[in-house]
mmCIF file of C-alpha atoms in Angstrom:
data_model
loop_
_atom_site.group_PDB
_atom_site.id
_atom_site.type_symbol
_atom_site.label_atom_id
_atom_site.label_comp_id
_atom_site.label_asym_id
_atom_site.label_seq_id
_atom_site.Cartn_x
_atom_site.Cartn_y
_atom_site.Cartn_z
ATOM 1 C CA UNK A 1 2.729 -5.281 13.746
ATOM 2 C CA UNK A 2 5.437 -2.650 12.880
ATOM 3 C CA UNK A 3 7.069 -2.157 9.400
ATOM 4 C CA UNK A 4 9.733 -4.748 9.302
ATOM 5 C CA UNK A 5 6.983 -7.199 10.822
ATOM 6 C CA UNK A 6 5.028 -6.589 7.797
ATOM 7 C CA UNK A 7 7.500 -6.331 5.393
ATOM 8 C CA UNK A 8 9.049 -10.103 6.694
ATOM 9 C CA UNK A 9 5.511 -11.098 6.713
ATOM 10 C CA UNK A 10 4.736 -9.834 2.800
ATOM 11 C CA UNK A 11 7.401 -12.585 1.934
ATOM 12 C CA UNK A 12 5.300 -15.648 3.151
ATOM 13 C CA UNK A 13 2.268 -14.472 0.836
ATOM 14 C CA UNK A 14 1.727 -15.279 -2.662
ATOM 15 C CA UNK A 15 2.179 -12.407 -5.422
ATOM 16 C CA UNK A 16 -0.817 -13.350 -8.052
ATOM 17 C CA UNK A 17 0.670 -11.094 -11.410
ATOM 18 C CA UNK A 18 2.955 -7.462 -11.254
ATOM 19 C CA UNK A 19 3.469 -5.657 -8.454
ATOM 20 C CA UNK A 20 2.259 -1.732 -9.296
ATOM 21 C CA UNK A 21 0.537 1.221 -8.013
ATOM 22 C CA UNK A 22 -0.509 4.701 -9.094
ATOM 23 C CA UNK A 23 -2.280 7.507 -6.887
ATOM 24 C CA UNK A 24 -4.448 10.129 -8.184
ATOM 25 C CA UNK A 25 -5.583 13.177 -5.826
ATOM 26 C CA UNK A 26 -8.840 15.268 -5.494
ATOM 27 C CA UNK A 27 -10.198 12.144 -7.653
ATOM 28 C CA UNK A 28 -14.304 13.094 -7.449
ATOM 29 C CA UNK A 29 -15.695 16.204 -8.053
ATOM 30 C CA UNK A 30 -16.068 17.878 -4.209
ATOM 31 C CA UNK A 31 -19.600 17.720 -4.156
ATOM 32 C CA UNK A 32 -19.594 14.394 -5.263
ATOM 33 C CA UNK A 33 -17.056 13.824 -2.419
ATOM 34 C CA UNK A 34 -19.208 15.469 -0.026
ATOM 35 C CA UNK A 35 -22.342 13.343 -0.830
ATOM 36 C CA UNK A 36 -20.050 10.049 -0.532
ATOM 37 C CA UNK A 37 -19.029 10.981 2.653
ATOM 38 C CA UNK A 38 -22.492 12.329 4.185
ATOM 39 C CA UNK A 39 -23.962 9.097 3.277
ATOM 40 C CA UNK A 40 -21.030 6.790 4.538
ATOM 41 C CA UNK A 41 -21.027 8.898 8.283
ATOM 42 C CA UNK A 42 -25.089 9.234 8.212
ATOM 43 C CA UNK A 43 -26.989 7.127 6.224
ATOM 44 C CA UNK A 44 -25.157 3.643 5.975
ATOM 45 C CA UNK A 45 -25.444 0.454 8.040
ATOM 46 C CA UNK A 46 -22.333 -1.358 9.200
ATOM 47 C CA UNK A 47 -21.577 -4.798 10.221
ATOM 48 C CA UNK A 48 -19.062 -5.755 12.832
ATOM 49 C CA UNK A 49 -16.287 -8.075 11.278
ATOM 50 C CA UNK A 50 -14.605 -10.435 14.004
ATOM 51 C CA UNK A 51 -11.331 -10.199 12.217
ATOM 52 C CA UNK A 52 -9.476 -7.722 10.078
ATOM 53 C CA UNK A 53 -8.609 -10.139 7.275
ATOM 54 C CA UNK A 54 -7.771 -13.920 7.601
ATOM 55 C CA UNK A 55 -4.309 -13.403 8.702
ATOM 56 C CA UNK A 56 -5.578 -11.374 11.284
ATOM 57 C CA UNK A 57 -4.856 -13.803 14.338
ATOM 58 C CA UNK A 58 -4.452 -10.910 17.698
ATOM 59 C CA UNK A 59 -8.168 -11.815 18.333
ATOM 60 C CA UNK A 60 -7.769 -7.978 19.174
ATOM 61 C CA UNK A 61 -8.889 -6.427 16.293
ATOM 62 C CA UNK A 62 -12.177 -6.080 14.626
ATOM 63 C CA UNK A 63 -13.555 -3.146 11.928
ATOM 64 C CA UNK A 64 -16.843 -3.087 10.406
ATOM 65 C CA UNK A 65 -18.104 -3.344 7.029
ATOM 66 C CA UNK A 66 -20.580 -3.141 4.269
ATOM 67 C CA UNK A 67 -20.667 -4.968 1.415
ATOM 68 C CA UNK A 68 -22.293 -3.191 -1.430
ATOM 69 C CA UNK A 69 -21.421 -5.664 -4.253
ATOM 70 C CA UNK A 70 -20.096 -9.296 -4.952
ATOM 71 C CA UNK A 71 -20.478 -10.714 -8.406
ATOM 72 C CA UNK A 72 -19.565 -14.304 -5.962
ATOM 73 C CA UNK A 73 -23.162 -14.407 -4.824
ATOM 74 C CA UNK A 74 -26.297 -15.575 -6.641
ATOM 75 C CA UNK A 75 -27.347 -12.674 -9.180
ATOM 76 C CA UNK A 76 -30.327 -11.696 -7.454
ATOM 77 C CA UNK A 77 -28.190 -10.746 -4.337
ATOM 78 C CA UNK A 78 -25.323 -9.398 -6.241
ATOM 79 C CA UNK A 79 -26.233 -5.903 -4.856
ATOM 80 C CA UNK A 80 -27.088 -4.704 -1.634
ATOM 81 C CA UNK A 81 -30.262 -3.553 -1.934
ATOM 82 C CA UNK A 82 -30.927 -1.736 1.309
ATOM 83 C CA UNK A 83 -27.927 0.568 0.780
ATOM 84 C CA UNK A 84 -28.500 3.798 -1.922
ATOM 85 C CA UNK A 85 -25.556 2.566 -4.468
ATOM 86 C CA UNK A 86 -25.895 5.540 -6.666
ATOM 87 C CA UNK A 87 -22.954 7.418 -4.727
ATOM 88 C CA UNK A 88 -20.843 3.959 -6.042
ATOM 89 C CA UNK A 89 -22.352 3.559 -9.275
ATOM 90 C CA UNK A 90 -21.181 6.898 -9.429
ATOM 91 C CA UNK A 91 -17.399 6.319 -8.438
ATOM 92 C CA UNK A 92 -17.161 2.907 -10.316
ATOM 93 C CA UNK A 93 -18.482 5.079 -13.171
ATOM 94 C CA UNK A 94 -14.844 6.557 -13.621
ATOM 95 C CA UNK A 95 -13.245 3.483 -13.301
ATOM 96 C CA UNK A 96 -12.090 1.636 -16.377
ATOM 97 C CA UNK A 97 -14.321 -1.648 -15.464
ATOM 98 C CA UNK A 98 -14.686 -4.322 -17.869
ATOM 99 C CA UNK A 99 -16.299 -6.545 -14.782
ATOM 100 C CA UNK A 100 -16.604 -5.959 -11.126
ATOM 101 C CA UNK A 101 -16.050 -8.151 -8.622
ATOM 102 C CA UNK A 102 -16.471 -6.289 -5.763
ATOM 103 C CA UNK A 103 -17.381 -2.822 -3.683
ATOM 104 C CA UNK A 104 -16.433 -3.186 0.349
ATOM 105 C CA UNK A 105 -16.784 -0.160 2.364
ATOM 106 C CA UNK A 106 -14.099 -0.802 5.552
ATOM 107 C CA UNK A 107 -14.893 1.534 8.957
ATOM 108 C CA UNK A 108 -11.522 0.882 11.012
ATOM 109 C CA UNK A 109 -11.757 2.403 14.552
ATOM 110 C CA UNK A 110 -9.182 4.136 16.068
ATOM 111 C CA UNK A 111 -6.160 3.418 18.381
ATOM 112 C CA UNK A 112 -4.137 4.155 21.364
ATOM 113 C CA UNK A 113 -0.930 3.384 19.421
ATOM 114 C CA UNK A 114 -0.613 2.757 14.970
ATOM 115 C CA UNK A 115 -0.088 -0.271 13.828
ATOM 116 C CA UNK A 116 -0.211 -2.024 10.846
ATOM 117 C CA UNK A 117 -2.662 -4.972 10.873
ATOM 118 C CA UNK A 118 -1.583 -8.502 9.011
ATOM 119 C CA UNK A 119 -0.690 -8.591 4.801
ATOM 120 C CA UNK A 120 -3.641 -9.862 2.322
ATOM 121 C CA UNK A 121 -4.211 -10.339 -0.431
ATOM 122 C CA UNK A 122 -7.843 -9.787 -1.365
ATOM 123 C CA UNK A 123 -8.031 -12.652 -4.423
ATOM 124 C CA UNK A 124 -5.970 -15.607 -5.333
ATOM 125 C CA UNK A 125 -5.960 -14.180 -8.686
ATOM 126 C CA UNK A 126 -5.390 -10.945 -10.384
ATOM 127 C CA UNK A 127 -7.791 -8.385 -9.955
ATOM 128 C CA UNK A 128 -7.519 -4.439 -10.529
ATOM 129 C CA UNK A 129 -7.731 -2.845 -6.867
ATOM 130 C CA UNK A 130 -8.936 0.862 -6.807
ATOM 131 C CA UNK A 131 -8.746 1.942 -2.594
ATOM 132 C CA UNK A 132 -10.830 5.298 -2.213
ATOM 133 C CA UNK A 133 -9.742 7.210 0.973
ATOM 134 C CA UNK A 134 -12.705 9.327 2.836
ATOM 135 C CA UNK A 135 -10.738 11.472 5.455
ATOM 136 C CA UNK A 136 -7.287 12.646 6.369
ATOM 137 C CA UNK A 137 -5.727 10.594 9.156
ATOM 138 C CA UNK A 138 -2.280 8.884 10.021
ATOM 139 C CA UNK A 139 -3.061 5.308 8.785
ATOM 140 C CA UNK A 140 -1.368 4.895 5.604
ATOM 141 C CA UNK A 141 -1.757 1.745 3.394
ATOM 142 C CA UNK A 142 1.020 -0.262 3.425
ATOM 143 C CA UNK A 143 1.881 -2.105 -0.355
ATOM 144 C CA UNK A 144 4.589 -4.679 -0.176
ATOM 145 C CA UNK A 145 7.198 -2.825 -1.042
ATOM 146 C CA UNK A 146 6.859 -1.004 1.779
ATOM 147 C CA UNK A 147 5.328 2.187 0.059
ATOM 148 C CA UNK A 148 3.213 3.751 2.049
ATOM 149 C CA UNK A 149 -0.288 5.374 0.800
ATOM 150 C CA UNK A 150 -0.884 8.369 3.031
ATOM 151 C CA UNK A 151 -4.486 8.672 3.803
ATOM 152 C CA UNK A 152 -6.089 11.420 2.473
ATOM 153 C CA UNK A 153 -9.281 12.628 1.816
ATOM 154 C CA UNK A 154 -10.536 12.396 -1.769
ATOM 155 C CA UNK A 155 -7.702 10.154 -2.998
ATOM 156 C CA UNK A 156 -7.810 6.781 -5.023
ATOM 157 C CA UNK A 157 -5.135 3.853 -5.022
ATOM 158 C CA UNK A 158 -4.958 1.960 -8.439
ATOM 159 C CA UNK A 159 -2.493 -1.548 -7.470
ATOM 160 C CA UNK A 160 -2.724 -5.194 -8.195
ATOM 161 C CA UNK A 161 -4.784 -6.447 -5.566
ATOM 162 C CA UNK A 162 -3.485 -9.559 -5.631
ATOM 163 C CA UNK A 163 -0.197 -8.668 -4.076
ATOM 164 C CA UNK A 164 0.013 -8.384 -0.665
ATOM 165 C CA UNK A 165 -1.271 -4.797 1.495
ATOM 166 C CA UNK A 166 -2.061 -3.905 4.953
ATOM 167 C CA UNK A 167 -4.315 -0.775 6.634
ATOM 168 C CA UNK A 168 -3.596 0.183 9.248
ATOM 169 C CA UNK A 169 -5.203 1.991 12.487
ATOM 170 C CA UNK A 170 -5.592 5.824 13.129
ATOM 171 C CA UNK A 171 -4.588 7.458 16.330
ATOM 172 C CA UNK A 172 -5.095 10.899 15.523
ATOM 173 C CA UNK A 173 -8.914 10.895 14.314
ATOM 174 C CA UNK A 174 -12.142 8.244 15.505
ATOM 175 C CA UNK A 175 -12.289 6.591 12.580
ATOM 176 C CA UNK A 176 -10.891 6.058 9.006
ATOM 177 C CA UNK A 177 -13.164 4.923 6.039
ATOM 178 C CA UNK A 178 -12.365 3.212 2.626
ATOM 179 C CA UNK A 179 -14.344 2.011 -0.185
ATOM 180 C CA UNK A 180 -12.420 -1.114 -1.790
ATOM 181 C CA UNK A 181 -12.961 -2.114 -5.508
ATOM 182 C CA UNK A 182 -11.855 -5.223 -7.342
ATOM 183 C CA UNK A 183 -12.266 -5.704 -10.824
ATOM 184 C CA UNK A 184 -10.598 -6.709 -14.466
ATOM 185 C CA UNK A 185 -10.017 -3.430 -16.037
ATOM 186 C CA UNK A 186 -7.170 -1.230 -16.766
ATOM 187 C CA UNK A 187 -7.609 1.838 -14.092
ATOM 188 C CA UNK A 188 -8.608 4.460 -14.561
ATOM 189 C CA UNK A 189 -11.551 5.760 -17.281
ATOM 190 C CA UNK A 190 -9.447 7.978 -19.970
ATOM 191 C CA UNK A 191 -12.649 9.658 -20.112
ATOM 192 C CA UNK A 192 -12.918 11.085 -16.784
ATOM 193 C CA UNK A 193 -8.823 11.609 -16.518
ATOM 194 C CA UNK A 194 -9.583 13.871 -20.148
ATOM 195 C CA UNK A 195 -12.023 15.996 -17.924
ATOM 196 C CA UNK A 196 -9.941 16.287 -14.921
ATOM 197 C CA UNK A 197 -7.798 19.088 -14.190
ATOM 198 C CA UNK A 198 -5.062 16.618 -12.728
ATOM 199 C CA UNK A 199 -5.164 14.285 -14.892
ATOM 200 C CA UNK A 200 -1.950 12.322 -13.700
ATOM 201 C CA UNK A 201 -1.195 10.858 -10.887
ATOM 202 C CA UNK A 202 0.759 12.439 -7.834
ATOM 203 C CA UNK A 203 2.129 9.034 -7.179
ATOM 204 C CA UNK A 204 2.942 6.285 -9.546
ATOM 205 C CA UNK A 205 5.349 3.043 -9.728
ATOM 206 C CA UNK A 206 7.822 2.404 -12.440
ATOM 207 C CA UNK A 207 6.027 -0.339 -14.415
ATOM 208 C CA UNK A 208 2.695 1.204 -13.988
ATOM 209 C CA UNK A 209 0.742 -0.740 -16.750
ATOM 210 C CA UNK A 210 -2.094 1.977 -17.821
ATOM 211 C CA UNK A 211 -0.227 4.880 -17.583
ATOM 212 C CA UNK A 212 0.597 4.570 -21.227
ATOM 213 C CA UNK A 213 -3.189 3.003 -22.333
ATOM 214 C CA UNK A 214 -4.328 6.564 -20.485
ATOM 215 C CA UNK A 215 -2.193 9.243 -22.282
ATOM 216 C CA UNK A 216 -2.873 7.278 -25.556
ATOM 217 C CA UNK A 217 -6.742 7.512 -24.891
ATOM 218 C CA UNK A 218 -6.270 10.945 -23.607
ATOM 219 C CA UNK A 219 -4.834 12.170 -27.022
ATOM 220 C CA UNK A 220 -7.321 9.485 -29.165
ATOM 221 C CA UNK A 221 -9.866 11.704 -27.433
ATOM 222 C CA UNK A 222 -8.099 14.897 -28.202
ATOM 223 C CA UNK A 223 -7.919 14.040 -31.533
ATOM 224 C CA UNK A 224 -11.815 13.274 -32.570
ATOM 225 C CA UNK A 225 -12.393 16.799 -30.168
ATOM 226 C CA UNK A 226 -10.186 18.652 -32.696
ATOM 227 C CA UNK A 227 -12.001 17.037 -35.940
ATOM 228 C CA UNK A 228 -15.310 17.477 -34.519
ATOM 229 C CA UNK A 229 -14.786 21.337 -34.596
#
């Protein structure tokens, strides 16, 4: 579908909670980047999904997938246990988790002509959404607003999953990869953003909910540094 297609079609889906979104750049450490990516390209084994999501109803479009975790299985399957999760562990690590639902990795193939593929939302409830982007391409993310997330390599999404988004299909590259988390939270880990040289975001809606929580860990932190020396 095209933008106004999408847009018209964002109308008909439910919003669970706020609509909001913040984008932070050259997220992981490179070589942490590097390692992601090497294992994604190399090392990983996809499925083939029928269907992009379950408004998806071309019958034309399929991407593949891997599901690393799913706190809605049995505990003893909750984690994929023939893929190496320490290159997630390590990304969810910088997340500000307080339980995880979810890690997808999505493999969309590339085509003739972009297009956006059908709105979703990925729960019927709210859920934290953090979209990590493994390569540069021309496939943005749409959000319902009609924002678009330029795909870049090395770049996370923070949004309320629960309101509706689209990918969308590269022309200019094979592939595009992202890894998708869900979770109850609030963003990003003030932690990591103290140890970050960027530590705001290049990108971020008005009503941005942890914006504030982050800058008032961020000094917290600051603070205890300074009385510890």
């Amino acid at each position: 579908m095209n933008k106004n297609e999408f847009l018209e079609a964002c109308k008909k889906e439910t919003f669970y909670g706020d609509f909001f979104y913040a984008v932070y750049d050259e997220f992981l450490p490179w070589q942490e980047f590097g390692h992601m990516k090497d294992y994604m390209e190399s090392e990983m084994g996809w499925i083939i999904a029928p269907s992009i999501n379950y408004n998806d109803v071309s019958n034309n479009d399929f991407y593949m997938v891997n599901s690393i975790f799913n706190n809605e299985r049995l505990a003893r399957d909750q984690w994929n246990t023939s893929t190496n999760v320490e290159p997630f562990t390590a990304l969810a690590s910088k997340l500000y988790i307080n339980a995880l639902m979810r890690i997808k990795c999505n493999f969309y193939v590339s085509a003739k002509e972009h297009y956006i593929h059908a709105p979703h939302i990925d729960y019927a409830y709210y859920t934290v959404g953090a979209l990590f982007f493994l390569s540069d391409c021309d496939a943005p993310t749409y959000l319902a607003d009609g924002t678009e997330i330029e795909s870049k390599a090395n770049r996370i999404l923070i949004f309320n999953s629960a309101t509706p988004h689209s990918s969308s299909a590269p022309t200019n590259v094979p592939y595009r990869m992202t890894i998708n988390f869900n979770y109850f939270g609030r963003g990003i880990n003030p932690i990591y953003l103290r140890n970050r040289p960027r530590s705001q975001p290049t990108m971020v809606s008005e009503n941005y909910p942890f914006l504030d929580d982050s800058l008032n860990e961020l000094k917290k932190l600051q603070t205890l540094d300074e009385s510890s020396n």
